[in-house]
XYZ file of N, CA and C in Angstrom:
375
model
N -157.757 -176.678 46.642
C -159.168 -176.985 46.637
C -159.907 -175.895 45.850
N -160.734 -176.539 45.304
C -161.396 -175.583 44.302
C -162.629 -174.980 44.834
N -163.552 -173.737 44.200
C -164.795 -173.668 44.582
C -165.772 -174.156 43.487
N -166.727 -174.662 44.132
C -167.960 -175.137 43.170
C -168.382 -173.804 42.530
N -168.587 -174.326 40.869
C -169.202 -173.122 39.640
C -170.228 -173.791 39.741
N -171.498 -172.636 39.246
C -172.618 -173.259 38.619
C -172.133 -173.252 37.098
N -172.779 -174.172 35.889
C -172.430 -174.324 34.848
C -174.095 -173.896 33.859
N -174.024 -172.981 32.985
C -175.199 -172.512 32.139
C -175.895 -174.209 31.566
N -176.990 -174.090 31.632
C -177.581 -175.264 31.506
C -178.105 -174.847 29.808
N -176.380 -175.225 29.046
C -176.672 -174.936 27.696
C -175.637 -175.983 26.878
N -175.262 -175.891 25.530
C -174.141 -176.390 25.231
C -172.882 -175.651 25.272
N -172.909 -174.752 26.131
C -171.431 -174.500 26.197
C -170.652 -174.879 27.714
N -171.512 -175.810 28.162
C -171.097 -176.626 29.896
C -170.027 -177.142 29.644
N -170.361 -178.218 28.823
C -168.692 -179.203 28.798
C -167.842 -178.748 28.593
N -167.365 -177.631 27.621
C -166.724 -176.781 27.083
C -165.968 -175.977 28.895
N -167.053 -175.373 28.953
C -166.508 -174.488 30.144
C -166.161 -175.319 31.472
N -166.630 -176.619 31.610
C -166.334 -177.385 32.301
C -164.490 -178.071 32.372
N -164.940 -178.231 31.142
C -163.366 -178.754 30.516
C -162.081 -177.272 31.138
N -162.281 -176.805 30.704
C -161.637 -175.770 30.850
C -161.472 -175.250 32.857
N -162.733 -174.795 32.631
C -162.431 -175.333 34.745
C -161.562 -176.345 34.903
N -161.659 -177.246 34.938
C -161.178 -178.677 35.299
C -159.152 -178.240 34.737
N -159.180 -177.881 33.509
C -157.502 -177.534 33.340
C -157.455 -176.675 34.120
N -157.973 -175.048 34.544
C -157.428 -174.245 35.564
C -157.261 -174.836 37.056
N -158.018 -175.764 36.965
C -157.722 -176.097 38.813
C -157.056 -176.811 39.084
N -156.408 -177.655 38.042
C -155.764 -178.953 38.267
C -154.016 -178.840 38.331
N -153.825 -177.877 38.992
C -152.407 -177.550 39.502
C -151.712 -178.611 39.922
N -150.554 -178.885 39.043
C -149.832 -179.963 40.118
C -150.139 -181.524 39.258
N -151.037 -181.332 38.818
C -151.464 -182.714 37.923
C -150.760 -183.449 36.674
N -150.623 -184.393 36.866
C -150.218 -185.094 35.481
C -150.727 -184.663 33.800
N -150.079 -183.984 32.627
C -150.535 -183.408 31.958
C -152.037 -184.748 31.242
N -151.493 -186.005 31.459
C -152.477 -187.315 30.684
C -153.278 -187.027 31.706
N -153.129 -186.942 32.710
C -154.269 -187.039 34.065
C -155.551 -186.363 33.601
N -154.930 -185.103 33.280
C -156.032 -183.965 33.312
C -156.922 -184.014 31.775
N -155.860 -184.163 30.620
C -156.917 -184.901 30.068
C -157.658 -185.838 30.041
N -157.561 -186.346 30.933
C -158.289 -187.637 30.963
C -159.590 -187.166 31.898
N -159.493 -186.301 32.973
C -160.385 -185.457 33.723
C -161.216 -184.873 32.747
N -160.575 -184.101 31.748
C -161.373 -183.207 30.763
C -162.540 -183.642 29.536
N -162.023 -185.203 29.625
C -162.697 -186.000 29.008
C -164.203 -186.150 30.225
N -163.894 -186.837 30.534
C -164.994 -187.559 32.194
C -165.601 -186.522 32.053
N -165.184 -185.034 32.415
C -166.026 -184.088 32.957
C -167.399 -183.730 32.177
N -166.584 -183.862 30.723
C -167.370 -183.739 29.654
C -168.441 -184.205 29.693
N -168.423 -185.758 29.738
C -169.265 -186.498 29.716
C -170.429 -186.524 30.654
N -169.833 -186.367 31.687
C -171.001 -186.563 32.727
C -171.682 -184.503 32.379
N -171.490 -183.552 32.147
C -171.730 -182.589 32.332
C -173.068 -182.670 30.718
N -172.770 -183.361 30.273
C -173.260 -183.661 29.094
C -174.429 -184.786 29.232
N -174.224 -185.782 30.314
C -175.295 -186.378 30.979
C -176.491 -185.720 31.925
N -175.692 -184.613 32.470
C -176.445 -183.799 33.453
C -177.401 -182.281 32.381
N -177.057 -182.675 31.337
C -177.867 -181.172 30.306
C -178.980 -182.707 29.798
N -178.674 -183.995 29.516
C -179.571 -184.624 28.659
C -181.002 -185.329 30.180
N -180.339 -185.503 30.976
C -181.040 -186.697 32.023
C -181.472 -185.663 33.145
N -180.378 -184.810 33.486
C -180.945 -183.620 34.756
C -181.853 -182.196 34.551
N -181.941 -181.286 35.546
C -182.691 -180.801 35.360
C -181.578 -179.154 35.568
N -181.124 -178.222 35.501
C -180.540 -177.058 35.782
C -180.724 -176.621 36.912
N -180.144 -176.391 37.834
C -178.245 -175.985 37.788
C -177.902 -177.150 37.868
N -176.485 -176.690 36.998
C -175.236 -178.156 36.877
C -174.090 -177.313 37.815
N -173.673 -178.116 38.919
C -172.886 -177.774 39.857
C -172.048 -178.377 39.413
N -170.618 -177.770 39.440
C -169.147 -178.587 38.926
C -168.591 -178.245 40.179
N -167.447 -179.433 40.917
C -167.026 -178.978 41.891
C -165.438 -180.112 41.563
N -164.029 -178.940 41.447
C -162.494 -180.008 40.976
C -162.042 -180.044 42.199
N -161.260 -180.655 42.581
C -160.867 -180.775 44.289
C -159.088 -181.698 43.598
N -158.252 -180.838 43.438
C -157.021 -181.041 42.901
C -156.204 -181.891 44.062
N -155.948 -183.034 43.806
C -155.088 -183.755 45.109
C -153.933 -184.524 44.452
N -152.630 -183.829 44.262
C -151.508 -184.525 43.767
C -150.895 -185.330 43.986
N -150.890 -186.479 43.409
C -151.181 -186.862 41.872
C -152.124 -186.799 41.239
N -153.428 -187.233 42.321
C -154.682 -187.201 41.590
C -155.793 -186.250 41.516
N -156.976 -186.332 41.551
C -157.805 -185.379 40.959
C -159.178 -186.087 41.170
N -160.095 -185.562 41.722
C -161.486 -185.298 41.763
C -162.692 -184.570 41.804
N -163.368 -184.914 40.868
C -164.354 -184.264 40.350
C -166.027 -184.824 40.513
N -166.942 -183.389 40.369
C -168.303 -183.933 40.765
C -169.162 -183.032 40.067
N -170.312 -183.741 39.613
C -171.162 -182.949 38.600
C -172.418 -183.038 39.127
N -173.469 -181.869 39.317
C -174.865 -182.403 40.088
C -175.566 -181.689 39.968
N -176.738 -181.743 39.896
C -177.507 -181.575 39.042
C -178.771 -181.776 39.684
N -180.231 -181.429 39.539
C -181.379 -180.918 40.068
C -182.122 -182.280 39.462
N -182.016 -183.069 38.918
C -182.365 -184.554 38.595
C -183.534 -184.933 39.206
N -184.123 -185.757 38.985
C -184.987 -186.308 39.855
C -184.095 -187.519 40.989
N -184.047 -187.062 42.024
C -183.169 -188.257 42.773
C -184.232 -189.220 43.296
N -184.919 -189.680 43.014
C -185.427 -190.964 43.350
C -185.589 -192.049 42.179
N -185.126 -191.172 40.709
C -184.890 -192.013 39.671
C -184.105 -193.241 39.531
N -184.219 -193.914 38.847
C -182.918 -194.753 38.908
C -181.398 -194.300 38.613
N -180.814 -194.696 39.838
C -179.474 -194.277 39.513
C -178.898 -194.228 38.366
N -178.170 -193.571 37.465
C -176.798 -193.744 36.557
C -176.052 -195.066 36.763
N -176.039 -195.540 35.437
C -175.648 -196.963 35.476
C -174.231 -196.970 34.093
N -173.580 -197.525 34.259
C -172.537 -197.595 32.526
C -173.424 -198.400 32.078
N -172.906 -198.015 30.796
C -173.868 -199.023 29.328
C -173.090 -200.475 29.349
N -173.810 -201.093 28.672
C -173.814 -202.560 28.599
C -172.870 -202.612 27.283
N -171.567 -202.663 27.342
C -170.589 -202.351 26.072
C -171.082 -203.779 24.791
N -171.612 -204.742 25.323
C -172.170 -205.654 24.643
C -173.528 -205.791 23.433
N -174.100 -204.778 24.535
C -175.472 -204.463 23.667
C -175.390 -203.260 23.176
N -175.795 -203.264 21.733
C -175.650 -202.371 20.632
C -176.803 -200.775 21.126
N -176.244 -199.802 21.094
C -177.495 -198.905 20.788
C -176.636 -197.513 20.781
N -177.255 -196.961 20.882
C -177.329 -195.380 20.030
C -177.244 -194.488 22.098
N -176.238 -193.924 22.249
C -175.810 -193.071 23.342
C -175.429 -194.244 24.681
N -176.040 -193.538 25.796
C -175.293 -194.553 27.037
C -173.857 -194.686 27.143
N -173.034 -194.255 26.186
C -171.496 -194.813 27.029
C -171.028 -194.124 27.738
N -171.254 -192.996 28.216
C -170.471 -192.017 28.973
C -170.111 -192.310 30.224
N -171.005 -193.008 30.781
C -170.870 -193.665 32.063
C -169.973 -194.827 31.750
N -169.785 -195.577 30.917
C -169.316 -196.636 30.269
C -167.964 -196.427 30.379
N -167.246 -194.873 29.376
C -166.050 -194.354 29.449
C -165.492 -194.088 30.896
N -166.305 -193.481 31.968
C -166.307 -193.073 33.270
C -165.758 -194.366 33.840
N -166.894 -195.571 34.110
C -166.118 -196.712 34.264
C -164.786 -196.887 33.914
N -164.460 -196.826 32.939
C -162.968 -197.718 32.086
C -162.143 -196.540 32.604
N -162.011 -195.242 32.810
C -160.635 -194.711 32.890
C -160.940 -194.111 34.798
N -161.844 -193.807 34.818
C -161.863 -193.606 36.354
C -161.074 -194.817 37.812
N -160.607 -194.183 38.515
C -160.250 -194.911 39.568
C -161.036 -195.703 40.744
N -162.152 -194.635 40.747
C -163.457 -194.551 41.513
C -164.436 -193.485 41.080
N -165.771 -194.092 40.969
C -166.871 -193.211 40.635
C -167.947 -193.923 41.429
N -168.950 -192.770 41.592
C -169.943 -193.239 41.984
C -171.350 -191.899 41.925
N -172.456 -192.002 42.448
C -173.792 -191.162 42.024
C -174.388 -191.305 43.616
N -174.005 -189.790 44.471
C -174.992 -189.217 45.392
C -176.428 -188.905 45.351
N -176.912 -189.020 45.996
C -178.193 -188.246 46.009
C -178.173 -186.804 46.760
N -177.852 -186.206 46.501
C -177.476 -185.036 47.743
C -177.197 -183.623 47.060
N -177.315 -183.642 45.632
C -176.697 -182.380 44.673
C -176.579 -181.166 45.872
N -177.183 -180.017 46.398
C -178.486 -180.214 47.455
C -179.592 -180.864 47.027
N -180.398 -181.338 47.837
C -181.614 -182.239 47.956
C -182.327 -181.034 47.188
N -183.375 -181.376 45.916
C -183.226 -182.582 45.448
C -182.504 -182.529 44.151
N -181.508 -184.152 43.878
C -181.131 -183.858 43.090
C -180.111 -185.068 42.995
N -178.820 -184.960 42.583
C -177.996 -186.466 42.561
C -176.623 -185.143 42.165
N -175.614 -186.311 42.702
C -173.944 -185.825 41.865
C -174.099 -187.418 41.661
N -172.585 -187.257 40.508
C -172.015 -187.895 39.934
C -170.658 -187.608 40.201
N -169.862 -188.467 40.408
C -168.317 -188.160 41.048
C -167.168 -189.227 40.236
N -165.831 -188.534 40.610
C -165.183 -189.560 39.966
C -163.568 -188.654 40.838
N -162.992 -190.261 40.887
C -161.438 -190.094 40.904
C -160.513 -190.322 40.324
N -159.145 -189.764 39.629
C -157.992 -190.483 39.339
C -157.419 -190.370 39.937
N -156.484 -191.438 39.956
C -155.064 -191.026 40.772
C -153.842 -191.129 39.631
N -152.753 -190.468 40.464
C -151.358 -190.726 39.521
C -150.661 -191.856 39.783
């Protein structure tokens, strides 16, 4: 089990996120974890464009699988995080989209601490 980092509310999150996410993931499938390193990205990259600073990262290593949570000072009474509509054309939105397609389970707390939202996700092996 990992401990929750705060992450610099800059562009070097995903980066350092990514990298968290390989140190904790002991025991994991080497595709697994990239595939974690991807997700993490994304949502940590959702939480610098849509949230507000601190970005809480929290890896919770469970072999085979792996879960992760990103959260963020957001406005939580906003509308939830939704995946993009892979149909309709536009410019950003897929990250949640990608999250969908390779995640096992995901979903969006309100609870970062109050106030605020996570964003979560599971794989399994």
């Amino acid at each position: 089990m990992s401990d929750d980092i705060l992450l610099p509310p800059n562009g070097d999150a995903p980066r350092l996120a990514r990298s968290y996410v390989a140190e904790q993931a002991v025991g994991i499938a080497p595709g697994l974890v990239e595939d974690a390193e991807l997700l993490v990205s994304e949502l940590v990259t959702n939480a610098l464009r849509h949230g507000r600073p601190e970005i809480l990262l929290s890896v919770h290593p469970d072999p085979p699988g792996i879960a992760v949570a990103v959260g963020d000072r957001g406005d939580a009474d906003a509308v939830a995080p939704v995946a993009a509509d892979p149909e309709r054309p536009r410019v950003g939105g897929r990250g949640l989209m990608i999250v969908n397609a390779i995640a096992a389970r995901w979903g969006v707390s309100r609870n970062y601490p109050p106030p605020g939202k996570t964003v979560w996700f599971q794989l399994t092996g």
